[in-house]
PDB file of C-alpha atoms and ligand atoms in Angstrom:
ATOM      1  CA  MET A   1     -12.716 -32.357  -9.946  1.00 79.00           C
ATOM      2  CA  GLY A   2     -12.534 -29.449 -12.357  1.00 93.00           C
ATOM      3  CA  ILE A   3     -15.332 -28.691 -14.766  1.00 97.00           C
ATOM      4  CA  ARG A   4     -18.732 -29.960 -13.619  1.00 98.00           C
ATOM      5  CA  LYS A   5     -21.811 -30.794 -15.605  1.00 98.00           C
ATOM      6  CA  ILE A   6     -24.374 -28.001 -15.630  1.00 98.00           C
ATOM      7  CA  VAL A   7     -27.808 -29.114 -14.492  1.00 98.00           C
ATOM      8  CA  GLU A   8     -30.623 -27.915 -16.739  1.00 98.00           C
ATOM      9  CA  TYR A   9     -34.285 -27.029 -16.448  1.00 98.00           C
ATOM     10  CA  PRO A  10     -36.530 -28.792 -15.350  1.00 97.00           C
ATOM     11  CA  ASN A  11     -34.210 -30.675 -12.946  1.00 98.00           C
ATOM     12  CA  GLU A  12     -35.792 -30.474  -9.494  1.00 98.00           C
ATOM     13  CA  VAL A  13     -32.569 -29.341  -7.774  1.00 98.00           C
ATOM     14  CA  LEU A  14     -33.034 -26.005  -9.539  1.00 98.00           C
ATOM     15  CA  SER A  15     -36.399 -25.420  -7.904  1.00 98.00           C
ATOM     16  CA  ARG A  16     -35.254 -26.396  -4.416  1.00 98.00           C
ATOM     17  CA  ALA A  17     -33.917 -23.818  -1.948  1.00 98.00           C
ATOM     18  CA  GLY A  18     -30.282 -24.591  -1.144  1.00 98.00           C
ATOM     19  CA  LYS A  19     -29.049 -25.451   2.339  1.00 98.00           C
ATOM     20  CA  PRO A  20     -27.073 -22.759   4.166  1.00 98.00           C
ATOM     21  CA  VAL A  21     -23.291 -22.973   3.877  1.00 98.00           C
ATOM     22  CA  GLU A  22     -22.021 -23.849   7.350  1.00 98.00           C
ATOM     23  CA  LYS A  23     -18.472 -25.088   6.840  1.00 98.00           C
ATOM     24  CA  PHE A  24     -15.913 -22.667   5.475  1.00 98.00           C
ATOM     25  CA  ASP A  25     -13.266 -25.247   4.767  1.00 98.00           C
ATOM     26  CA  GLU A  26     -11.000 -26.653   2.061  1.00 98.00           C
ATOM     27  CA  GLU A  27     -13.906 -28.516   0.503  1.00 98.00           C
ATOM     28  CA  LEU A  28     -15.817 -25.268   0.011  1.00 98.00           C
ATOM     29  CA  ARG A  29     -12.750 -23.617  -1.521  1.00 98.00           C
ATOM     30  CA  LYS A  30     -12.391 -26.489  -3.997  1.00 98.00           C
ATOM     31  CA  LEU A  31     -16.083 -26.406  -4.837  1.00 98.00           C
ATOM     32  CA  CYS A  32     -15.809 -22.692  -5.649  1.00 98.00           C
ATOM     33  CA  GLU A  33     -12.765 -23.327  -7.855  1.00 98.00           C
ATOM     34  CA  ASP A  34     -14.770 -25.890  -9.802  1.00 98.00           C
ATOM     35  CA  MET A  35     -17.685 -23.484 -10.065  1.00 98.00           C
ATOM     36  CA  PHE A  36     -15.461 -20.736 -11.517  1.00 98.00           C
ATOM     37  CA  GLU A  37     -13.926 -23.199 -13.986  1.00 98.00           C
ATOM     38  CA  THR A  38     -17.356 -24.459 -15.013  1.00 98.00           C
ATOM     39  CA  MET A  39     -18.710 -20.914 -15.377  1.00 98.00           C
ATOM     40  CA  TYR A  40     -15.785 -19.714 -17.517  1.00 98.00           C
ATOM     41  CA  GLU A  41     -15.941 -22.778 -19.722  1.00 98.00           C
ATOM     42  CA  ALA A  42     -19.643 -22.162 -20.319  1.00 98.00           C
ATOM     43  CA  GLU A  43     -18.939 -18.444 -20.911  1.00 98.00           C
ATOM     44  CA  GLY A  44     -21.284 -17.400 -18.134  1.00 98.00           C
ATOM     45  CA  VAL A  45     -20.973 -14.434 -15.773  1.00 98.00           C
ATOM     46  CA  GLY A  46     -22.431 -16.190 -12.724  1.00 98.00           C
ATOM     47  CA  LEU A  47     -23.050 -19.722 -11.484  1.00 98.00           C
ATOM     48  CA  ALA A  48     -24.886 -20.994  -8.420  1.00 99.00           C
ATOM     49  CA  ALA A  49     -24.197 -24.304  -6.657  1.00 98.00           C
ATOM     50  CA  PRO A  50     -27.623 -25.840  -7.470  1.00 98.00           C
ATOM     51  CA  GLN A  51     -26.671 -25.464 -11.155  1.00 98.00           C
ATOM     52  CA  ILE A  52     -24.028 -28.166 -10.703  1.00 98.00           C
ATOM     53  CA  GLY A  53     -26.389 -30.272  -8.611  1.00 98.00           C
ATOM     54  CA  VAL A  54     -25.108 -29.085  -5.219  1.00 98.00           C
ATOM     55  CA  SER A  55     -28.028 -27.822  -3.156  1.00 98.00           C
ATOM     56  CA  LEU A  56     -26.225 -25.055  -1.262  1.00 98.00           C
ATOM     57  CA  ARG A  57     -26.801 -21.322  -0.901  1.00 98.00           C
ATOM     58  CA  LEU A  58     -23.650 -20.408  -2.774  1.00 99.00           C
ATOM     59  CA  PHE A  59     -22.719 -18.674  -5.990  1.00 99.00           C
ATOM     60  CA  VAL A  60     -19.722 -17.349  -7.866  1.00 98.00           C
ATOM     61  CA  MET A  61     -19.668 -14.499 -10.354  1.00 98.00           C
ATOM     62  CA  ASP A  62     -17.332 -12.496 -12.562  1.00 98.00           C
ATOM     63  CA  CYS A  63     -19.298  -9.741 -14.180  1.00 98.00           C
ATOM     64  CA  GLU A  64     -18.356  -6.183 -15.140  1.00 97.00           C
ATOM     65  CA  GLY A  65     -15.262  -6.197 -12.943  1.00 97.00           C
ATOM     66  CA  ILE A  66     -17.013  -7.723  -9.930  1.00 98.00           C
ATOM     67  CA  LYS A  67     -15.530 -11.121  -9.175  1.00 98.00           C
ATOM     68  CA  LEU A  68     -16.727 -12.730  -5.976  1.00 98.00           C
ATOM     69  CA  ILE A  69     -17.844 -15.776  -4.060  1.00 98.00           C
ATOM     70  CA  ALA A  70     -21.114 -15.378  -2.163  1.00 99.00           C
ATOM     71  CA  ALA A  71     -22.136 -17.873   0.499  1.00 99.00           C
ATOM     72  CA  ASN A  72     -25.561 -17.460   2.109  1.00 98.00           C
ATOM     73  CA  PRO A  73     -26.427 -14.475  -0.112  1.00 99.00           C
ATOM     74  CA  GLN A  74     -29.194 -12.010   0.689  1.00 98.00           C
ATOM     75  CA  ILE A  75     -30.399  -8.986  -1.236  1.00 98.00           C
ATOM     76  CA  VAL A  76     -30.518  -6.232   1.377  1.00 98.00           C
ATOM     77  CA  GLU A  77     -31.442  -3.324  -0.873  1.00 98.00           C
ATOM     78  CA  ALA A  78     -32.835  -2.992  -4.378  1.00 98.00           C
ATOM     79  CA  LYS A  79     -33.861   0.214  -6.069  1.00 98.00           C
ATOM     80  CA  GLY A  80     -34.524   1.705  -9.471  1.00 98.00           C
ATOM     81  CA  GLU A  81     -35.459  -0.225 -12.551  1.00 98.00           C
ATOM     82  CA  GLN A  82     -33.673  -1.616 -15.606  1.00 98.00           C
ATOM     83  CA  THR A  83     -35.059  -3.391 -18.619  1.00 98.00           C
ATOM     84  CA  GLY A  84     -32.781  -5.795 -20.417  1.00 96.00           C
ATOM     85  CA  ALA A  85     -32.135  -9.289 -21.669  1.00 96.00           C
ATOM     86  CA  GLU A  86     -31.356 -12.045 -19.218  1.00 97.00           C
ATOM     87  CA  GLY A  87     -30.452 -15.677 -19.764  1.00 98.00           C
ATOM     88  CA  CYS A  88     -29.336 -18.682 -17.747  1.00 98.00           C
ATOM     89  CA  LEU A  89     -26.818 -21.476 -18.315  1.00 98.00           C
ATOM     90  CA  SER A  90     -29.442 -23.909 -17.011  1.00 98.00           C
ATOM     91  CA  VAL A  91     -31.957 -22.773 -19.614  1.00 98.00           C
ATOM     92  CA  GLY A  92     -29.657 -22.891 -22.663  1.00 96.00           C
ATOM     93  CA  LYS A  93     -28.851 -19.157 -22.462  1.00 97.00           C
ATOM     94  CA  ILE A  94     -32.128 -18.399 -24.252  1.00 97.00           C
ATOM     95  CA  PRO A  95     -32.552 -14.662 -23.620  1.00 97.00           C
ATOM     96  CA  ALA A  96     -35.701 -12.939 -22.433  1.00 97.00           C
ATOM     97  CA  ILE A  97     -36.402  -9.339 -21.529  1.00 97.00           C
ATOM     98  CA  LEU A  98     -36.839  -8.967 -17.800  1.00 97.00           C
ATOM     99  CA  VAL A  99     -37.381  -5.844 -15.691  1.00 97.00           C
ATOM    100  CA  ARG A 100     -35.143  -5.841 -12.611  1.00 98.00           C
ATOM    101  CA  PRO A 101     -34.016  -3.261 -10.035  1.00 98.00           C
ATOM    102  CA  SER A 102     -31.041  -1.247 -11.337  1.00 98.00           C
ATOM    103  CA  GLU A 103     -29.078  -0.861  -8.099  1.00 98.00           C
ATOM    104  CA  VAL A 104     -28.746  -3.794  -5.762  1.00 98.00           C
ATOM    105  CA  THR A 105     -26.871  -4.443  -2.518  1.00 99.00           C
ATOM    106  CA  LEU A 106     -25.805  -7.984  -1.777  1.00 99.00           C
ATOM    107  CA  ARG A 107     -24.875  -9.268   1.671  1.00 99.00           C
ATOM    108  CA  ALA A 108     -23.022 -12.573   1.813  1.00 99.00           C
ATOM    109  CA  GLN A 109     -20.125 -14.470   3.353  1.00 99.00           C
ATOM    110  CA  ASP A 110     -16.739 -14.994   1.714  1.00 98.00           C
ATOM    111  CA  LEU A 111     -14.633 -18.166   1.793  1.00 98.00           C
ATOM    112  CA  GLU A 112     -13.493 -17.414   5.343  1.00 98.00           C
ATOM    113  CA  GLY A 113     -17.051 -16.905   6.524  1.00 98.00           C
ATOM    114  CA  ASN A 114     -16.709 -13.139   6.868  1.00 98.00           C
ATOM    115  CA  TRP A 115     -19.823 -11.153   6.002  1.00 98.00           C
ATOM    116  CA  PHE A 116     -19.501  -8.433   3.373  1.00 98.00           C
ATOM    117  CA  GLU A 117     -21.801  -6.093   1.481  1.00 98.00           C
ATOM    118  CA  LYS A 118     -21.399  -5.075  -2.132  1.00 98.00           C
ATOM    119  CA  THR A 119     -23.488  -2.699  -4.227  1.00 98.00           C
ATOM    120  CA  ALA A 120     -23.715  -3.036  -7.999  1.00 98.00           C
ATOM    121  CA  THR A 121     -25.597  -1.522 -10.906  1.00 98.00           C
ATOM    122  CA  GLY A 122     -26.489  -2.689 -14.404  1.00 97.00           C
ATOM    123  CA  LEU A 123     -25.632  -6.224 -15.436  1.00 98.00           C
ATOM    124  CA  ALA A 124     -23.773  -6.974 -12.197  1.00 98.00           C
ATOM    125  CA  ALA A 125     -26.882  -5.991 -10.189  1.00 98.00           C
ATOM    126  CA  ARG A 126     -28.912  -8.295 -12.408  1.00 98.00           C
ATOM    127  CA  CYS A 127     -26.384 -11.031 -11.705  1.00 98.00           C
ATOM    128  CA  PHE A 128     -26.691 -10.554  -7.896  1.00 98.00           C
ATOM    129  CA  LEU A 129     -30.452 -11.024  -8.201  1.00 98.00           C
ATOM    130  CA  HIS A 130     -30.332 -13.905 -10.671  1.00 98.00           C
ATOM    131  CA  GLU A 131     -27.780 -15.933  -8.667  1.00 98.00           C
ATOM    132  CA  THR A 132     -29.414 -15.250  -5.299  1.00 98.00           C
ATOM    133  CA  ASP A 133     -32.664 -16.472  -6.847  1.00 98.00           C
ATOM    134  CA  HIS A 134     -30.921 -19.732  -7.822  1.00 98.00           C
ATOM    135  CA  CYS A 135     -29.934 -20.211  -4.169  1.00 98.00           C
ATOM    136  CA  ASP A 136     -33.615 -19.819  -3.256  1.00 98.00           C
ATOM    137  CA  GLY A 137     -34.760 -22.328  -5.863  1.00 98.00           C
ATOM    138  CA  LYS A 138     -35.977 -19.758  -8.331  1.00 98.00           C
ATOM    139  CA  LEU A 139     -35.182 -19.352 -12.036  1.00 98.00           C
ATOM    140  CA  PHE A 140     -35.330 -16.136 -14.059  1.00 98.00           C
ATOM    141  CA  ILE A 141     -38.144 -17.599 -16.135  1.00 98.00           C
ATOM    142  CA  ASP A 142     -40.264 -17.721 -12.956  1.00 98.00           C
ATOM    143  CA  HIS A 143     -40.377 -13.906 -13.142  1.00 97.00           C
ATOM    144  CA  LEU A 144     -41.665 -13.870 -16.724  1.00 97.00           C
ATOM    145  CA  PRO A 145     -45.296 -13.596 -17.763  1.00 96.00           C
ATOM    146  CA  LYS A 146     -46.706 -17.011 -18.664  1.00 97.00           C
ATOM    147  CA  LEU A 147     -46.574 -16.641 -22.446  1.00 96.00           C
ATOM    148  CA  ARG A 148     -43.032 -15.352 -22.499  1.00 96.00           C
ATOM    149  CA  ARG A 149     -41.957 -18.096 -20.106  1.00 97.00           C
ATOM    150  CA  GLU A 150     -43.478 -20.760 -22.336  1.00 97.00           C
ATOM    151  CA  MET A 151     -41.706 -19.236 -25.324  1.00 97.00           C
ATOM    152  CA  VAL A 152     -38.312 -19.497 -23.597  1.00 98.00           C
ATOM    153  CA  ILE A 153     -38.986 -23.120 -22.563  1.00 98.00           C
ATOM    154  CA  LYS A 154     -40.050 -24.001 -26.090  1.00 98.00           C
ATOM    155  CA  LYS A 155     -36.922 -22.446 -27.601  1.00 97.00           C
ATOM    156  CA  PHE A 156     -34.778 -24.183 -24.996  1.00 97.00           C
ATOM    157  CA  ARG A 157     -36.263 -27.618 -25.784  1.00 97.00           C
ATOM    158  CA  LYS A 158     -35.619 -27.024 -29.456  1.00 96.00           C
ATOM    159  CA  GLU A 159     -32.046 -25.891 -28.829  1.00 94.00           C
ATOM    160  CA  LYS A 160     -31.451 -28.976 -26.655  1.00 94.00           C
ATOM    161  CA  LYS A 161     -32.716 -31.315 -29.337  1.00 94.00           C
ATOM    162  CA  GLY A 162     -30.390 -29.739 -31.870  1.00 92.00           C
ATOM    163  CA  ARG A 163     -27.230 -30.338 -29.824  1.00 89.00           C
TER     164      ARG A 163
HETATM  165 NI1  LIG B   1     -28.999 -18.907 -14.022  1.00 66.67          NI
END
């Protein structure tokens, strides 16, 4: 299928928790290929299945040298703190400052269904958290204080109109 259409806020699929990935088959492999293609085309560093309208707990990422596929992701450890800008392909990449843990360990399954753990810092750690949130039906703007969240949504609507 190739490049898919990215679903944008406030589409309800983005606020729904994805279903667990149960079949580690050819279809899943193809879906992940499409997700990588879609992510690269949009110049993103991570993309979760709900963002292309597929309600599954699955994401792909390629960020600071960490390229992986994560099915059924869980954050098993998070420590420290980092303050930095974050954005989302489903919210027009409008950036907002968000405090996140600085060192994060992800546990997930690969394409064969094998569980793995990976620890990251900095932007890649932020990506683990952001994409796992997507799988749980949460957007980064849900972490923002009300006023800042409204600001991002307002800017996004404006940016969308101008396309
Ligand atoms: Ni996102």
